[in-house]
Short mmCIF file of C-alpha atoms in Angstrom, two decimals:
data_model
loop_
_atom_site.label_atom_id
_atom_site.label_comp_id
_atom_site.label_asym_id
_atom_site.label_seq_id
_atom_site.Cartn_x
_atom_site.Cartn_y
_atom_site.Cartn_z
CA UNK A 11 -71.68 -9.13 35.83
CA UNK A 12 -69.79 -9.61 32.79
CA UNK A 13 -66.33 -9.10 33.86
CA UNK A 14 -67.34 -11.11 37.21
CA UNK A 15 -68.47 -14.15 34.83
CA UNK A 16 -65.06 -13.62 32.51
CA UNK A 17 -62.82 -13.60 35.95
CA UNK A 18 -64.50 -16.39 37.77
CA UNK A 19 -64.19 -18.18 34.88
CA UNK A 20 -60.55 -17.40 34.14
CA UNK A 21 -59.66 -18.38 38.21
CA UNK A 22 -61.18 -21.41 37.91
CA UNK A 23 -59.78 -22.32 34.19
CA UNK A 24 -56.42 -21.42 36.18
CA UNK A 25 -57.18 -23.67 39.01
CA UNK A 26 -57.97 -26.91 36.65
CA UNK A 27 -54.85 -26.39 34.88
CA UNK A 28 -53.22 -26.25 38.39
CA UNK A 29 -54.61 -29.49 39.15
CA UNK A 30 -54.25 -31.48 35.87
CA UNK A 31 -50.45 -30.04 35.96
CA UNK A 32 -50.12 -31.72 39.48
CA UNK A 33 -50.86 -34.89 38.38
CA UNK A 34 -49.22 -35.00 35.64
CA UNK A 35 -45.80 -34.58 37.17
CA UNK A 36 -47.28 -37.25 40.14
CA UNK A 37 -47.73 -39.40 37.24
CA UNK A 38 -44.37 -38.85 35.73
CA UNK A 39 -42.39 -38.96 38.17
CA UNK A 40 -43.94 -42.36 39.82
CA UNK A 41 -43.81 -43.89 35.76
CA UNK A 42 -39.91 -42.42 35.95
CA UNK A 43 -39.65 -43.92 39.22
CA UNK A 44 -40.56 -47.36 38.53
CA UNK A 45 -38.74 -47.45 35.10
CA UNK A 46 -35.22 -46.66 36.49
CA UNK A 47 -36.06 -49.96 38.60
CA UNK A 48 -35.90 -47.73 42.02
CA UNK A 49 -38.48 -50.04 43.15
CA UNK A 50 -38.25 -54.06 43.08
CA UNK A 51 -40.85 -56.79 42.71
CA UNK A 52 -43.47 -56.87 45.27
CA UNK A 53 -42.32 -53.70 46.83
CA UNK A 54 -45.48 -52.33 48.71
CA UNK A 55 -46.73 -48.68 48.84
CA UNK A 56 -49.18 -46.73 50.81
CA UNK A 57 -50.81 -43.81 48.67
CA UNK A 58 -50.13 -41.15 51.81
CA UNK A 59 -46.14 -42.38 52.00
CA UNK A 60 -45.91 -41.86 48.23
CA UNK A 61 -47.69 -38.05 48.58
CA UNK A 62 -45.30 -37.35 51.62
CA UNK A 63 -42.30 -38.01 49.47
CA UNK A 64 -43.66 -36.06 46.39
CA UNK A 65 -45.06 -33.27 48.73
CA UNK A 66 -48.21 -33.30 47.44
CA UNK A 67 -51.87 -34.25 48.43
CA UNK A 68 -53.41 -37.69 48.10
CA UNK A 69 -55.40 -36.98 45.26
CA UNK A 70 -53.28 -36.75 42.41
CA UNK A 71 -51.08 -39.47 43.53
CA UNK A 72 -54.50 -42.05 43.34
CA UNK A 73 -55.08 -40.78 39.96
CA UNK A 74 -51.28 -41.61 39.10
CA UNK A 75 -51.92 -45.06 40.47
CA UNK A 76 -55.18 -45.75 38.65
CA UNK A 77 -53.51 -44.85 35.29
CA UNK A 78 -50.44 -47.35 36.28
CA UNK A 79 -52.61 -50.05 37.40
CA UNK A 80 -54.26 -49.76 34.04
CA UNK A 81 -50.58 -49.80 32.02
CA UNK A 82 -49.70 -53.07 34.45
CA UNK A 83 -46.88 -51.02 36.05
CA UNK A 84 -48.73 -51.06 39.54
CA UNK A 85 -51.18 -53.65 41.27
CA UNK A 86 -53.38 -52.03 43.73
CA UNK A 87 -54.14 -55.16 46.62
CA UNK A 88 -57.97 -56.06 48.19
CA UNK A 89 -56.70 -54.21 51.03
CA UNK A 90 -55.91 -51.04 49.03
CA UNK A 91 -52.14 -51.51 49.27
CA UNK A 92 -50.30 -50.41 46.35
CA UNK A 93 -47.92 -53.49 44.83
CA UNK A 94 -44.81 -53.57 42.31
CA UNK A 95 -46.23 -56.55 40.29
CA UNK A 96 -44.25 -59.74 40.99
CA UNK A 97 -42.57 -60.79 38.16
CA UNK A 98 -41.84 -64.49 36.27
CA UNK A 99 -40.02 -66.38 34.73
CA UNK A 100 -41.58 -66.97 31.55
CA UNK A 101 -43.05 -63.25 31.22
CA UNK A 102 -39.46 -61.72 32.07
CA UNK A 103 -38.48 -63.97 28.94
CA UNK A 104 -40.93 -62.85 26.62
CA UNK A 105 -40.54 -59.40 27.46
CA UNK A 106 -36.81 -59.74 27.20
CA UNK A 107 -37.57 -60.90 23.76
CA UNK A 108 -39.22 -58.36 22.59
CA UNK A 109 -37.18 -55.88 23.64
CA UNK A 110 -34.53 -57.27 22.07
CA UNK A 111 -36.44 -56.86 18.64
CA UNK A 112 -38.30 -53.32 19.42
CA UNK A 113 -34.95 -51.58 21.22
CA UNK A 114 -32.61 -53.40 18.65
CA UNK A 115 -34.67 -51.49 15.86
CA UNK A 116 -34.28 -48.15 17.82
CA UNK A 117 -30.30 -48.61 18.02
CA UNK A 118 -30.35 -49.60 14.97
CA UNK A 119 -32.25 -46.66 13.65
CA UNK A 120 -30.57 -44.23 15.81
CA UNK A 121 -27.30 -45.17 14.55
CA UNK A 122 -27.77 -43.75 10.65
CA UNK A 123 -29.45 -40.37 12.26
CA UNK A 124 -27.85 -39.55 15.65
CA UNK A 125 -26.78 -35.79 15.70
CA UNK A 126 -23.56 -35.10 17.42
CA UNK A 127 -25.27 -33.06 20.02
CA UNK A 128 -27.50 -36.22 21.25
CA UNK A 129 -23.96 -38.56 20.90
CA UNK A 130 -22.20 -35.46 23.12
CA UNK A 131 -25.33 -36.04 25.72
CA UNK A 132 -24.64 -40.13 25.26
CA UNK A 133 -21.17 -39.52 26.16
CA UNK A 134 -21.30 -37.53 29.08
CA UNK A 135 -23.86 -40.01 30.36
CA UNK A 136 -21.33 -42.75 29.82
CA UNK A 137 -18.63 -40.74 31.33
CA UNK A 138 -20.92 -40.61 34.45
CA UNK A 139 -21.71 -44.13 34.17
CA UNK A 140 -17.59 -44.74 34.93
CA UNK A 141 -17.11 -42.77 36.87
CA UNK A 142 -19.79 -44.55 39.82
CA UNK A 143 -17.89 -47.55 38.61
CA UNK A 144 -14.60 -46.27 39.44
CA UNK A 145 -15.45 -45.08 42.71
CA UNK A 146 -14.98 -48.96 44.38
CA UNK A 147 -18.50 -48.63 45.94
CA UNK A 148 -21.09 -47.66 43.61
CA UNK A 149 -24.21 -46.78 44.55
CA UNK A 150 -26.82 -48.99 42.85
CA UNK A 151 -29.34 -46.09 42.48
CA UNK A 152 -26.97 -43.74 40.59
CA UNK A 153 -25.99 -46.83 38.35
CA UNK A 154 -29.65 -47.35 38.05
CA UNK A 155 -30.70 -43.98 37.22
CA UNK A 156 -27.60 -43.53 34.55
CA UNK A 157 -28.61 -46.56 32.95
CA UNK A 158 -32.06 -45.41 32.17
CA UNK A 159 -30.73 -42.01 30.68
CA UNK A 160 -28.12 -43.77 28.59
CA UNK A 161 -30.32 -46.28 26.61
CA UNK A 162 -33.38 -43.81 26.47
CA UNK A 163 -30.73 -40.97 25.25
CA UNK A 164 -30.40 -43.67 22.45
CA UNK A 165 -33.74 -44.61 21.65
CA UNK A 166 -35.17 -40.87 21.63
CA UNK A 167 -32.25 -40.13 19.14
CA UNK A 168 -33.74 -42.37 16.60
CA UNK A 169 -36.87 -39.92 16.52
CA UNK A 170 -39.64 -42.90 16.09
CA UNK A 171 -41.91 -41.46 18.86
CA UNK A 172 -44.52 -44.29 18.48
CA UNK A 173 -41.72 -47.03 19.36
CA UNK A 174 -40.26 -44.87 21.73
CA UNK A 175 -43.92 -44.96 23.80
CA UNK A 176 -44.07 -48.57 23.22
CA UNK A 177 -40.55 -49.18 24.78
CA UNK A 178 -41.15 -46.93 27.78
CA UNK A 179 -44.05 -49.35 28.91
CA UNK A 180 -42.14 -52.27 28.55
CA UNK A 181 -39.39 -50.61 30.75
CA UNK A 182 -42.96 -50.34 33.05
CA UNK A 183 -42.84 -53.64 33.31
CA UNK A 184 -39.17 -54.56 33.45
CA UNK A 185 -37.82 -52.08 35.02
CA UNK A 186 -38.11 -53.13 38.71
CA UNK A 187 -36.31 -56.17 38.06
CA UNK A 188 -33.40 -54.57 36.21
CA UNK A 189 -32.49 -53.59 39.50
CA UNK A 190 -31.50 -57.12 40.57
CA UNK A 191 -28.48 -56.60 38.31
CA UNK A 192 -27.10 -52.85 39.17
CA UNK A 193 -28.18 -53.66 42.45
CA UNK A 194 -26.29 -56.91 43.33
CA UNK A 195 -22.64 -56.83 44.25
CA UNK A 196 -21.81 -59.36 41.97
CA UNK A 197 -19.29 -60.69 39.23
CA UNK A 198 -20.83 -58.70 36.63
CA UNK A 199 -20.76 -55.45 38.24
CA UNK A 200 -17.13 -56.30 39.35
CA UNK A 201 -16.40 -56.98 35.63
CA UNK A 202 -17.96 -53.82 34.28
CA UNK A 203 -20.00 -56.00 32.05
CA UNK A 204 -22.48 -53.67 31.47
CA UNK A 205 -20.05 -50.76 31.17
CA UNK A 206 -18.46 -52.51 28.45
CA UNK A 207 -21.41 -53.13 26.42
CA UNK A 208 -22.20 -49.35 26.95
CA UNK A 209 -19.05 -48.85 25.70
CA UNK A 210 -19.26 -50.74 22.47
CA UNK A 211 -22.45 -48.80 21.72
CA UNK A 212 -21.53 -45.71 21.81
CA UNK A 213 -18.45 -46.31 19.70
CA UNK A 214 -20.75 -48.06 16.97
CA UNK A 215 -23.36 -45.41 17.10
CA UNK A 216 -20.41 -42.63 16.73
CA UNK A 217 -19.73 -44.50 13.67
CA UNK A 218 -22.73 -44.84 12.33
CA UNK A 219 -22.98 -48.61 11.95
CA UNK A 220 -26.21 -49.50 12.78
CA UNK A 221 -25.62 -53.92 12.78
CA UNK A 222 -22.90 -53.41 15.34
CA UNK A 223 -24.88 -51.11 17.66
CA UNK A 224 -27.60 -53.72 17.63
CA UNK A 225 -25.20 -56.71 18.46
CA UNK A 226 -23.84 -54.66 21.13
CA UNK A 227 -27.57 -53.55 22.76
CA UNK A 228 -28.14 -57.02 22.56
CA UNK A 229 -24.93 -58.18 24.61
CA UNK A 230 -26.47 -56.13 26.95
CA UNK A 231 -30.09 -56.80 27.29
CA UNK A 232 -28.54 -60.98 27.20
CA UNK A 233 -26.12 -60.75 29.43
CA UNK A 234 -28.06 -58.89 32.28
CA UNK A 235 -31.22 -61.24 31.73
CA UNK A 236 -29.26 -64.34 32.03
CA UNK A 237 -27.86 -63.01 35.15
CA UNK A 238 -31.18 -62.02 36.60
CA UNK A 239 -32.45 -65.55 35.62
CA UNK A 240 -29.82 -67.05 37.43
CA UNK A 241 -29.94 -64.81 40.90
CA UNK A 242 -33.17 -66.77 41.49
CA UNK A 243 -35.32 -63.81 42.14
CA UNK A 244 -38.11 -64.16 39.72
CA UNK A 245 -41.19 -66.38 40.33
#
């Protein structure tokens, strides 16, 4: 009885670990998902379309929605629909804001510490980033996606794991409407813009100059929001 108790005990200790496993990676890859902005602003979900494409069961995926709802990253409807939050004016401001002053501070930071294993990584992301642009047609996703890695690349490297947490849920909340910019087919994509300003970065980070790598995040976070506030797709 003894060994019986031990083994059922061990099976179903293995089973829970199965589960909370499951949704975790439900939950990270739908929080991964929506920060890469590889959904947009009032984009609507359905809880068994989201499990089909993770090929998994319901369950996990409504736990990964309850803990999004609760970080403002999701809106789940009267109706049970799942919602990208819609997204004004005045809050994409004040968000833009602060991340100005929070990522700023993680450039910043990451400049005076950056190994040159992490600056290797930064560079082949930036490589990659060029490479989309030069193929005539980029694809918005892979721009989208790249973007992500490069600036998180950067604010990992400056090893502040508290800001680092606090970024990623602003990037919740942003994210989705990033993709207004990387998306469009416009002037600033034509003008490498943001390629440029990725550009600058990485050159001040490889020379450890902090001031310059924050000017240069900045250009970046500016020009894309004023864009964005132009396009006329906030509320």
């Amino acid at each position: 009885m003894g060994l019986g108790g031990v083994s059922g005990g061990g099976i179903g200790a293995l089973d829970k670990v199965d589960r909370e496993t499951m949704g975790a990676r439900v939950y990270r890859d739908l929080r991964s998902l929506i920060m890469a902005g590889q959904v947009s602003p009032g984009d609507r979900l359905t809880i068994r379309t989201l499990a089909a494409a993770l090929g998994t069961s319901m369950m996990p995926v409504r736990d990964a929605i309850t803990r999004l709802a609760a970080e403002q990253a999701l809106e789940v409807l009267p109706n049970r629909t799942v919602r990208v939050p819609i997204m004004t004016r005045a809050r994409f401001e004040e968000v833009r804001t602060i991340r100005l002053m929070l990522e700023g501070h993680a450039v910043e930071t990451a400049a005076g510490i950056v190994t040159p294993e992490a600056l290797a990584r930064l560079r082949a992301l930036h490589e990659e980033f060029t490479a989309e642009h030069n193929t005539g047609d980029p694809d918005p996703a892979a721009l989208i996606r790249i973007n992500k890695d490069f600036h998180f690349g950067i604010y990992e490297a400056a090893a502040m794991p508290a800001l680092l947490q606090i970024i990623e849920g602003l990037w919740l909340q942003i994210g989705p409407v990033l993709n207004f910019d990387l998306r469009s087919k416009s002037k600033r994509l034509s003008e490498r813009v943001a390629l440029r300003h990725h550009g600058d970065l990485l050159d001040a980070l490889g020379r450890r100059d902090g001031p310059a790598a924050r000017a240069a995040l900045a250009g970046d976070i500016v020009s894309a929001g004023d864009f964005i506030l132009r396009c006329g797709s906030l509320v």
